[in-house]
């Protein structure tokens, strides 16, 4: 079932999302959080850090698995998702770094890394709540529009539209890695709960197609219509093309 909540702006979206994540942490202090990168969740992480600093949240038993990572970027590269997670969340709260997990972008043996990541998620007992952004083309994680849904963690070739969207973080489009490791659609669908965030007008088409259009691998997020527990929080602009 999908519940869609409208927030008036990015800040309100972030606060609502942080409320849901903190409720999860309070209900189950050793929960497994599925985490995401990108500009969308930054405000959510900032809010969680604020509540942690006030003494309202304790990450000491929390475990995390991230959705994806560029292939070929060192952890120390400031565009790697490992770096992003430490900067925006892990280094600012009392989570044990040993309990945080991001695919290893420097592992060149694709099969080995994908298998390791799937087994790791299973060994943690699965993801309690998976935070997601959505791409302008409807991707989740780095699951790009395709002719089939990817089952498991895999290595993907990034779509041109994704390279274009992400080049703002690099010196030039040429420097954006062409490949990434990503949880598969099947991996994401096994999370017990999904929390998808969308902010801004450039996500409005993707949100409308994902939740009101046909379920198709051409719009990877549309598969979430078949998940039993999805919360979407969008700001007014991101929800502006939904049928009313
Ligand atoms: P964004 O990316 O949060 O930077 O918009 C979301 C995504 O592409 O999944």
XYZ file of N, CA, C and O in Angstrom, residues 98-188:
364
model
N 31.661 0.412 12.112
C 31.689 -1.004 11.727
C 30.292 -1.513 11.367
O 30.153 -2.553 10.705
N 29.259 -0.786 11.790
C 27.883 -1.192 11.478
C 27.330 -0.514 10.225
O 26.158 -0.662 9.907
N 28.166 0.273 9.545
C 27.698 0.962 8.336
C 28.261 0.246 7.105
O 29.391 -0.235 7.134
N 27.457 0.167 6.085
C 27.864 -0.577 4.886
C 27.502 0.172 3.608
O 26.368 0.633 3.455
N 28.485 0.265 2.724
C 28.293 0.863 1.399
C 28.973 -0.109 0.430
O 30.023 -0.667 0.777
N 28.389 -0.352 -0.764
C 29.109 -1.230 -1.703
C 30.531 -0.709 -1.927
O 30.761 0.499 -1.889
N 31.455 -1.634 -2.136
C 32.861 -1.259 -2.310
C 33.127 -0.948 -3.784
O 33.316 -1.846 -4.602
N 33.142 0.336 -4.094
C 33.315 0.770 -5.481
C 34.670 0.422 -6.064
O 34.854 0.451 -7.283
N 35.632 0.095 -5.218
C 36.970 -0.229 -5.709
C 37.153 -1.726 -5.942
O 38.214 -2.145 -6.394
N 36.136 -2.517 -5.625
C 36.230 -3.954 -5.907
C 35.975 -4.158 -7.401
O 34.903 -3.825 -7.895
N 36.979 -4.679 -8.094
C 36.831 -4.830 -9.546
C 36.126 -6.136 -9.919
O 35.611 -6.257 -11.025
N 36.106 -7.080 -8.975
C 35.416 -8.346 -9.245
C 33.916 -8.144 -8.975
O 33.442 -8.246 -7.839
N 33.203 -7.832 -10.051
C 31.798 -7.462 -9.942
C 30.957 -8.535 -9.268
O 30.183 -8.261 -8.344
N 31.139 -9.744 -9.732
C 30.312 -10.832 -9.207
C 30.534 -11.014 -7.705
O 29.585 -11.168 -6.930
N 31.808 -10.949 -7.320
C 32.162 -11.141 -5.913
C 31.532 -10.040 -5.043
O 30.940 -10.316 -3.997
N 31.642 -8.795 -5.485
C 31.126 -7.687 -4.677
C 29.594 -7.748 -4.576
O 29.020 -7.511 -3.517
N 28.946 -8.054 -5.688
C 27.478 -8.096 -5.674
C 26.978 -9.217 -4.756
O 26.030 -9.026 -3.992
N 27.660 -10.340 -4.821
C 27.262 -11.466 -3.964
C 27.522 -11.130 -2.493
O 26.692 -11.401 -1.620
N 28.684 -10.524 -2.228
C 29.013 -10.149 -0.847
C 27.917 -9.220 -0.285
O 27.449 -9.392 0.835
N 27.484 -8.255 -1.089
C 26.536 -7.256 -0.586
C 25.167 -7.888 -0.312
O 24.535 -7.597 0.701
N 24.733 -8.748 -1.216
C 23.451 -9.433 -0.995
C 23.507 -10.294 0.277
O 22.574 -10.285 1.088
N 24.621 -11.027 0.445
C 24.749 -11.896 1.622
C 24.810 -11.074 2.900
O 24.273 -11.454 3.934
N 25.463 -9.924 2.803
C 25.559 -9.037 3.959
C 24.159 -8.591 4.407
O 23.811 -8.652 5.591
N 23.332 -8.163 3.441
C 21.977 -7.698 3.775
C 21.187 -8.842 4.413
O 20.519 -8.659 5.434
N 21.314 -10.031 3.831
C 20.616 -11.196 4.402
C 21.102 -11.470 5.819
O 20.311 -11.764 6.715
N 22.424 -11.371 6.026
C 22.983 -11.712 7.343
C 22.522 -10.712 8.407
O 22.501 -11.034 9.594
N 22.160 -9.505 7.987
C 21.659 -8.512 8.946
C 20.170 -8.711 9.223
O 19.572 -8.003 10.027
N 19.559 -9.643 8.506
C 18.136 -9.902 8.698
C 17.254 -9.034 7.815
O 16.053 -8.918 8.050
N 17.849 -8.407 6.806
C 17.072 -7.568 5.881
C 16.954 -6.142 6.376
O 17.301 -5.829 7.516
N 16.449 -5.288 5.499
C 16.358 -3.852 5.780
C 15.001 -3.545 6.424
O 13.964 -3.954 5.912
N 15.014 -2.834 7.544
C 13.750 -2.476 8.201
C 13.049 -1.332 7.470
O 11.836 -1.360 7.292
N 13.825 -0.322 7.108
C 13.216 0.797 6.360
C 14.237 1.302 5.352
O 15.393 1.558 5.691
N 13.804 1.378 4.101
C 14.705 1.807 3.026
C 14.320 3.216 2.575
O 13.210 3.454 2.108
N 15.254 4.124 2.737
C 15.077 5.497 2.267
C 15.446 5.552 0.790
O 16.474 4.996 0.390
N 14.610 6.210 -0.006
C 14.878 6.324 -1.443
C 14.663 7.742 -1.934
O 13.741 8.425 -1.477
N 15.483 8.170 -2.886
C 15.147 9.318 -3.717
C 14.564 8.754 -5.003
O 14.354 7.549 -5.132
N 14.297 9.616 -5.943
C 13.833 9.134 -7.258
C 14.518 9.980 -8.325
O 14.652 11.200 -8.166
N 14.983 9.320 -9.383
C 15.629 10.065 -10.468
C 14.593 10.703 -11.384
O 13.419 10.308 -11.376
N 15.039 11.651 -12.176
C 14.118 12.295 -13.123
C 13.553 11.280 -14.107
O 12.492 11.470 -14.674
N 14.294 10.188 -14.321
C 13.816 9.135 -15.230
C 13.121 7.994 -14.476
O 12.857 6.944 -15.042
N 12.842 8.216 -13.193
C 12.139 7.200 -12.408
C 13.054 6.156 -11.795
O 12.582 5.161 -11.242
N 14.390 6.387 -11.855
C 15.264 5.360 -11.268
C 15.210 5.402 -9.748
O 14.905 6.423 -9.139
N 15.486 4.257 -9.143
C 15.688 4.175 -7.689
C 17.005 3.437 -7.477
O 17.283 2.457 -8.157
N 17.807 3.928 -6.516
C 19.196 3.494 -6.491
C 19.748 3.872 -7.855
O 19.419 4.929 -8.406
N 20.541 2.996 -8.424
C 20.978 3.234 -9.808
C 20.290 2.252 -10.740
O 20.843 1.842 -11.741
N 19.083 1.861 -10.403
C 18.305 1.003 -11.304
C 17.672 1.889 -12.369
O 16.651 2.534 -12.126
N 18.308 1.910 -13.532
C 17.882 2.778 -14.617
C 16.733 2.130 -15.400
O 16.555 0.904 -15.327
N 15.973 2.937 -16.151
C 14.937 2.353 -17.009
C 15.538 1.249 -17.872
O 16.631 1.405 -18.410
N 14.826 0.143 -17.956
C 15.390 -1.034 -18.624
C 14.236 -1.892 -19.139
O 13.068 -1.576 -18.921
N 14.597 -2.995 -19.758
C 13.545 -3.874 -20.266
C 13.127 -4.920 -19.225
O 12.170 -5.653 -19.431
N 13.856 -4.985 -18.116
C 13.504 -5.936 -17.048
C 13.926 -5.344 -15.710
O 14.793 -4.465 -15.661
N 13.309 -5.818 -14.628
C 13.706 -5.376 -13.288
C 14.896 -6.206 -12.815
O 14.841 -7.439 -12.873
N 15.940 -5.550 -12.331
C 17.092 -6.293 -11.808
C 16.734 -6.871 -10.447
O 16.178 -6.188 -9.598
N 17.057 -8.132 -10.263
C 16.715 -8.809 -9.012
C 17.602 -8.374 -7.859
O 17.130 -8.037 -6.790
N 18.911 -8.481 -8.092
C 19.853 -8.390 -6.974
C 20.848 -7.262 -7.186
O 20.847 -6.599 -8.222
N 21.719 -7.092 -6.194
C 22.797 -6.120 -6.333
C 23.591 -6.445 -7.599
O 23.927 -7.600 -7.853
N 23.844 -5.419 -8.390
C 24.467 -5.629 -9.702
C 25.278 -4.395 -10.086
O 25.190 -3.349 -9.433
N 26.012 -4.547 -11.172
C 26.790 -3.414 -11.687
C 26.000 -2.820 -12.841
O 25.558 -3.543 -13.729
N 25.783 -1.506 -12.803
C 24.965 -0.877 -13.846
C 25.770 0.118 -14.665
O 26.706 0.728 -14.161
N 25.372 0.259 -15.919
C 25.884 1.343 -16.751
C 24.924 2.507 -16.575
O 23.716 2.362 -16.773
N 25.443 3.646 -16.174
C 24.557 4.779 -15.883
C 23.934 5.340 -17.158
O 24.589 5.429 -18.192
N 22.662 5.727 -17.052
C 21.972 6.342 -18.186
C 22.558 7.734 -18.441
O 23.037 8.392 -17.517
N 22.507 8.154 -19.693
C 23.010 9.496 -20.044
C 22.328 10.574 -19.198
O 22.957 11.538 -18.766
N 21.016 10.402 -18.945
C 20.287 11.421 -18.174
C 20.799 11.486 -16.731
O 20.793 12.552 -16.101
N 21.256 10.334 -16.211
C 21.793 10.314 -14.847
C 23.168 10.968 -14.816
O 23.478 11.751 -13.903
N 23.988 10.664 -15.820
C 25.311 11.300 -15.907
C 25.116 12.815 -16.002
O 25.785 13.596 -15.323
N 24.127 13.209 -16.798
C 23.837 14.635 -16.967
C 23.383 15.273 -15.645
O 23.822 16.353 -15.273
N 22.509 14.535 -14.913
C 22.001 15.086 -13.642
C 23.113 15.178 -12.604
O 23.108 16.069 -11.750
N 24.075 14.251 -12.650
C 25.103 14.192 -11.603
C 26.373 14.948 -11.940
O 27.239 15.110 -11.084
N 26.476 15.450 -13.170
C 27.733 16.098 -13.566
C 27.979 17.389 -12.793
O 29.110 17.847 -12.703
N 26.907 17.941 -12.182
C 27.084 19.173 -11.427
C 28.037 18.995 -10.248
O 28.599 19.959 -9.760
N 28.225 17.757 -9.816
C 29.109 17.502 -8.678
C 30.561 17.257 -9.106
O 31.448 17.151 -8.276
N 30.780 17.125 -10.409
C 32.129 16.803 -10.908
C 32.651 17.981 -11.734
O 31.887 18.856 -12.148
N 33.979 17.962 -11.987
C 34.573 19.057 -12.763
C 33.973 19.091 -14.172
O 33.777 20.157 -14.744
N 33.671 17.923 -14.733
C 33.031 17.870 -16.052
C 32.272 16.550 -16.163
O 32.491 15.625 -15.371
N 31.408 16.463 -17.194
C 30.629 15.230 -17.387
C 31.559 14.037 -17.613
O 31.237 12.909 -17.233
N 32.736 14.288 -18.213
C 33.691 13.202 -18.479
C 34.159 12.524 -17.203
O 34.583 11.375 -17.224
N 34.135 13.254 -16.104
C 34.644 12.685 -14.847
C 33.600 11.872 -14.079
O 33.925 11.223 -13.098
N 32.340 11.942 -14.511
C 31.310 11.147 -13.829
C 31.565 9.673 -14.162
O 31.658 9.324 -15.344
N 31.690 8.813 -13.127
C 31.896 7.394 -13.439
C 30.758 6.869 -14.318
O 29.624 7.342 -14.228
N 31.056 5.927 -15.163
C 30.048 5.380 -16.083
C 29.337 4.177 -15.499
O 28.357 3.698 -16.058
N 29.858 3.662 -14.390
C 29.264 2.455 -13.808
C 29.085 2.620 -12.304
O 29.766 3.446 -11.672
N 28.193 1.834 -11.758
C 27.973 1.859 -10.307
C 27.494 0.496 -9.853
O 26.938 -0.281 -10.644
N 27.727 0.210 -8.579
C 27.083 -0.940 -7.947
C 25.775 -0.444 -7.344
O 25.736 0.637 -6.738
N 24.721 -1.216 -7.504
C 23.430 -0.813 -6.947
C 22.656 -2.023 -6.445
O 22.673 -3.083 -7.083
N 21.993 -1.847 -5.314
C 21.009 -2.858 -4.931
C 20.064 -3.027 -6.113
O 19.763 -2.060 -6.824
N 19.574 -4.237 -6.301
C 18.599 -4.459 -7.358
C 17.198 -4.052 -6.914
O 16.957 -3.741 -5.749
N 16.292 -4.044 -7.866
C 14.896 -3.771 -7.543
C 14.371 -4.839 -6.575
O 13.638 -4.541 -5.629
N 14.796 -6.079 -6.794
C 14.389 -7.160 -5.890
C 14.912 -6.923 -4.483
O 14.205 -7.163 -3.495
N 16.174 -6.450 -4.384
C 16.758 -6.154 -3.068
C 15.928 -5.077 -2.368
O 15.583 -5.203 -1.186
N 15.615 -4.021 -3.097
C 14.854 -2.901 -2.526
C 13.461 -3.369 -2.099
O 12.971 -3.031 -1.018
